[in-house]
Amino acid sequence: RLEGTKEAAEEIGIKQEEVSKKEFGKLFPGEENSDGAISKDGKTSYVNRDVARETGAIGVGSHELLHGIIGNSYQKLGKEEKVKLNTEFLNLLGSKEKQAILTRLAGSYGITGDKVFETEELFTAFSDEIVDGGLSFNEGVFGKIKNTVHKVLNKFGYRKEFESARQ
């Protein structure tokens, strides 16, 4: 899986590096138990291969790639824009999908309440739930999401057209 995300990352100018837990700790002090991170400039994603292997974090590459795609642009949005975007996204989801994402945000990141509406982790949590099998594909829900994802990615300057909701 990492090889596929590495190629996708390179296509959009993001370098993906696998490093040991020790190396990761040097790059991100105090975060050595995290499975991945993206550099402050958004140009390199790092996978902590030791932690990813230990925790079974199979989606770490795609998670960090998504941060690379939306991260810098998302941070440029004002609070009102973030809340509007995240609210619109959450409103597209069914109750099962919404609960799975909110549970992941709370459990993995400690993000609850109003903070849910101000974080880009909302989108990575959704992606992670799909990759990890927590959410199964639903053409109706995912078709609506596909249209919103197009809008979001285009707003962030990433021109990708998905042929189907499954992509």
mmCIF file of C-alpha atoms in Angstrom:
data_model
loop_
_atom_site.group_PDB
_atom_site.id
_atom_site.type_symbol
_atom_site.label_atom_id
_atom_site.label_comp_id
_atom_site.label_asym_id
_atom_site.label_seq_id
_atom_site.Cartn_x
_atom_site.Cartn_y
_atom_site.Cartn_z
ATOM 1 C CA ARG A 1 0.000 0.000 0.000
ATOM 2 C CA LEU A 2 2.757 2.462 0.806
ATOM 3 C CA GLU A 3 4.241 2.049 -2.658
ATOM 4 C CA GLY A 4 0.950 3.154 -4.246
ATOM 5 C CA THR A 5 0.625 6.211 -2.041
ATOM 6 C CA LYS A 6 4.297 7.011 -2.587
ATOM 7 C CA GLU A 7 3.719 7.173 -6.341
ATOM 8 C CA ALA A 8 0.538 9.233 -5.916
ATOM 9 C CA ALA A 9 2.357 11.624 -3.594
ATOM 10 C CA GLU A 10 5.217 12.080 -6.032
ATOM 11 C CA GLU A 11 2.740 12.942 -8.800
ATOM 12 C CA ILE A 12 1.690 16.012 -6.834
ATOM 13 C CA GLY A 13 5.139 16.946 -5.558
ATOM 14 C CA ILE A 14 5.086 15.338 -2.113
ATOM 15 C CA LYS A 15 7.941 13.075 -1.107
ATOM 16 C CA GLN A 16 7.057 10.076 1.076
ATOM 17 C CA GLU A 17 9.738 8.643 3.342
ATOM 18 C CA GLU A 18 9.649 5.585 5.573
ATOM 19 C CA VAL A 19 11.782 6.025 8.668
ATOM 20 C CA SER A 20 12.499 4.098 11.862
ATOM 21 C CA LYS A 21 10.895 5.028 15.170
ATOM 22 C CA LYS A 22 14.186 6.546 16.310
ATOM 23 C CA GLU A 23 14.514 8.668 13.149
ATOM 24 C CA PHE A 24 10.861 9.703 13.415
ATOM 25 C CA GLY A 25 11.414 10.836 17.013
ATOM 26 C CA LYS A 26 14.307 13.048 15.863
ATOM 27 C CA LEU A 27 12.152 14.615 13.151
ATOM 28 C CA PHE A 28 9.100 15.001 15.403
ATOM 29 C CA PRO A 29 10.244 15.196 19.042
ATOM 30 C CA GLY A 30 7.717 13.711 21.433
ATOM 31 C CA GLU A 31 5.778 12.064 18.606
ATOM 32 C CA GLU A 32 7.815 8.866 18.242
ATOM 33 C CA ASN A 33 4.701 6.734 18.884
ATOM 34 C CA SER A 34 2.797 8.288 16.000
ATOM 35 C CA ASP A 35 2.565 6.229 12.816
ATOM 36 C CA GLY A 36 3.049 9.174 10.476
ATOM 37 C CA ALA A 37 3.279 12.916 10.007
ATOM 38 C CA ILE A 38 3.743 15.516 7.328
ATOM 39 C CA SER A 39 6.448 18.154 7.334
ATOM 40 C CA LYS A 40 5.502 21.712 8.244
ATOM 41 C CA ASP A 41 5.996 22.809 4.636
ATOM 42 C CA GLY A 42 3.730 19.986 3.413
ATOM 43 C CA LYS A 43 6.332 18.688 0.982
ATOM 44 C CA THR A 44 7.344 15.456 2.734
ATOM 45 C CA SER A 45 5.221 12.850 4.454
ATOM 46 C CA TYR A 46 6.918 10.544 6.911
ATOM 47 C CA VAL A 47 5.804 7.040 7.800
ATOM 48 C CA ASN A 48 7.082 5.656 11.091
ATOM 49 C CA ARG A 49 7.442 2.104 9.771
ATOM 50 C CA ASP A 50 8.063 0.573 13.213
ATOM 51 C CA VAL A 51 4.910 2.019 14.787
ATOM 52 C CA ALA A 52 2.829 1.484 11.643
ATOM 53 C CA ARG A 53 3.853 -2.183 11.637
ATOM 54 C CA GLU A 54 3.207 -2.604 15.382
ATOM 55 C CA THR A 55 -0.231 -0.973 15.260
ATOM 56 C CA GLY A 56 -1.326 -2.318 11.875
ATOM 57 C CA ALA A 57 -1.763 1.203 10.513
ATOM 58 C CA ILE A 58 -2.273 0.128 6.912
ATOM 59 C CA GLY A 59 -3.701 3.492 5.853
ATOM 60 C CA VAL A 60 -0.920 5.709 7.189
ATOM 61 C CA GLY A 61 0.425 6.481 3.711
ATOM 62 C CA SER A 62 -2.937 7.588 2.340
ATOM 63 C CA HIS A 63 -3.682 9.514 5.557
ATOM 64 C CA GLU A 64 -0.492 11.563 5.259
ATOM 65 C CA LEU A 65 -0.998 11.999 1.505
ATOM 66 C CA LEU A 66 -4.425 13.487 2.171
ATOM 67 C CA HIS A 67 -2.860 15.879 4.693
ATOM 68 C CA GLY A 68 -0.387 16.852 1.994
ATOM 69 C CA ILE A 69 -3.166 17.553 -0.485
ATOM 70 C CA ILE A 70 -5.428 19.598 1.773
ATOM 71 C CA GLY A 71 -3.282 20.639 4.726
ATOM 72 C CA ASN A 72 -1.709 23.940 3.720
ATOM 73 C CA SER A 73 -4.827 25.154 1.929
ATOM 74 C CA TYR A 74 -7.094 24.130 4.793
ATOM 75 C CA GLN A 75 -4.962 26.095 7.233
ATOM 76 C CA LYS A 76 -5.473 29.207 5.099
ATOM 77 C CA LEU A 77 -9.246 29.014 5.550
ATOM 78 C CA GLY A 78 -10.838 31.172 8.199
ATOM 79 C CA LYS A 79 -12.747 29.596 11.067
ATOM 80 C CA GLU A 80 -16.130 30.292 9.417
ATOM 81 C CA GLU A 81 -15.017 28.648 6.165
ATOM 82 C CA LYS A 82 -13.730 25.581 8.005
ATOM 83 C CA VAL A 83 -16.959 25.241 9.973
ATOM 84 C CA LYS A 84 -19.041 25.602 6.800
ATOM 85 C CA LEU A 85 -16.960 23.051 4.888
ATOM 86 C CA ASN A 86 -16.894 20.500 7.703
ATOM 87 C CA THR A 87 -20.602 20.946 8.453
ATOM 88 C CA GLU A 88 -21.474 20.447 4.788
ATOM 89 C CA PHE A 89 -19.355 17.298 4.698
ATOM 90 C CA LEU A 90 -20.845 15.837 7.891
ATOM 91 C CA ASN A 91 -24.377 16.579 6.674
ATOM 92 C CA LEU A 92 -23.771 14.343 3.654
ATOM 93 C CA LEU A 93 -23.112 11.345 5.848
ATOM 94 C CA GLY A 94 -25.575 8.866 7.220
ATOM 95 C CA SER A 95 -25.736 8.391 10.981
ATOM 96 C CA LYS A 96 -23.497 5.287 10.892
ATOM 97 C CA GLU A 97 -20.768 7.055 8.880
ATOM 98 C CA LYS A 98 -20.981 10.181 10.996
ATOM 99 C CA GLN A 99 -20.719 8.232 14.254
ATOM 100 C CA ALA A 100 -17.734 6.207 12.979
ATOM 101 C CA ILE A 101 -15.858 9.406 12.106
ATOM 102 C CA LEU A 102 -16.734 11.191 15.347
ATOM 103 C CA THR A 103 -15.642 8.124 17.336
ATOM 104 C CA ARG A 104 -12.313 7.995 15.474
ATOM 105 C CA LEU A 105 -11.734 11.733 15.977
ATOM 106 C CA ALA A 106 -12.391 11.428 19.714
ATOM 107 C CA GLY A 107 -10.412 8.234 20.209
ATOM 108 C CA SER A 108 -7.402 8.921 17.993
ATOM 109 C CA TYR A 109 -7.050 12.681 18.304
ATOM 110 C CA GLY A 110 -9.106 13.797 21.307
ATOM 111 C CA ILE A 111 -11.173 15.988 18.973
ATOM 112 C CA THR A 112 -14.762 16.425 20.181
ATOM 113 C CA GLY A 113 -17.535 19.002 20.279
ATOM 114 C CA ASP A 114 -17.127 22.170 18.249
ATOM 115 C CA LYS A 115 -13.489 21.312 17.444
ATOM 116 C CA VAL A 116 -14.826 18.681 14.990
ATOM 117 C CA PHE A 117 -15.965 21.531 12.760
ATOM 118 C CA GLU A 118 -12.531 23.165 12.639
ATOM 119 C CA THR A 119 -10.186 20.264 11.850
ATOM 120 C CA GLU A 120 -8.874 18.778 8.640
ATOM 121 C CA GLU A 121 -8.638 15.484 10.542
ATOM 122 C CA LEU A 122 -12.355 15.123 9.768
ATOM 123 C CA PHE A 123 -11.421 14.231 6.188
ATOM 124 C CA THR A 124 -8.499 11.993 7.091
ATOM 125 C CA ALA A 125 -10.623 10.185 9.705
ATOM 126 C CA PHE A 126 -13.222 9.497 7.018
ATOM 127 C CA SER A 127 -10.536 8.163 4.692
ATOM 128 C CA ASP A 128 -9.035 6.051 7.490
ATOM 129 C CA GLU A 129 -12.417 4.502 8.302
ATOM 130 C CA ILE A 130 -12.770 3.391 4.689
ATOM 131 C CA VAL A 131 -9.213 2.045 4.416
ATOM 132 C CA ASP A 132 -9.447 0.226 7.751
ATOM 133 C CA GLY A 133 -12.839 -1.288 6.887
ATOM 134 C CA GLY A 134 -14.863 0.628 9.474
ATOM 135 C CA LEU A 135 -17.105 1.981 6.730
ATOM 136 C CA SER A 136 -18.296 -0.007 3.772
ATOM 137 C CA PHE A 137 -19.003 1.407 0.365
ATOM 138 C CA ASN A 138 -22.500 2.867 -0.175
ATOM 139 C CA GLU A 139 -23.069 4.252 -3.694
ATOM 140 C CA GLY A 140 -25.721 6.775 -2.608
ATOM 141 C CA VAL A 141 -23.809 8.298 0.292
ATOM 142 C CA PHE A 142 -20.441 8.100 -1.432
ATOM 143 C CA GLY A 143 -21.828 9.624 -4.648
ATOM 144 C CA LYS A 144 -22.840 12.750 -2.702
ATOM 145 C CA ILE A 145 -19.488 12.771 -0.953
ATOM 146 C CA LYS A 146 -17.658 12.429 -4.285
ATOM 147 C CA ASN A 147 -19.213 15.689 -5.478
ATOM 148 C CA THR A 148 -18.229 17.481 -2.275
ATOM 149 C CA VAL A 149 -14.704 16.017 -2.382
ATOM 150 C CA HIS A 150 -14.356 17.350 -5.945
ATOM 151 C CA LYS A 151 -15.364 20.774 -4.694
ATOM 152 C CA VAL A 152 -13.029 20.600 -1.703
ATOM 153 C CA LEU A 153 -10.013 19.357 -3.667
ATOM 154 C CA ASN A 154 -10.585 21.893 -6.436
ATOM 155 C CA LYS A 155 -10.740 24.651 -3.815
ATOM 156 C CA PHE A 156 -7.352 23.448 -2.586
ATOM 157 C CA GLY A 157 -5.916 23.466 -6.119
ATOM 158 C CA TYR A 158 -5.868 19.691 -6.614
ATOM 159 C CA ARG A 159 -7.483 18.948 -9.973
ATOM 160 C CA LYS A 160 -8.601 15.348 -9.797
ATOM 161 C CA GLU A 161 -11.771 14.065 -11.378
ATOM 162 C CA PHE A 162 -13.074 10.808 -9.960
ATOM 163 C CA GLU A 163 -14.895 8.589 -12.419
ATOM 164 C CA SER A 164 -16.884 6.902 -9.683
ATOM 165 C CA ALA A 165 -17.678 7.320 -6.010
ATOM 166 C CA ARG A 166 -15.674 4.159 -5.256
ATOM 167 C CA GLN A 167 -12.395 5.891 -6.205
#
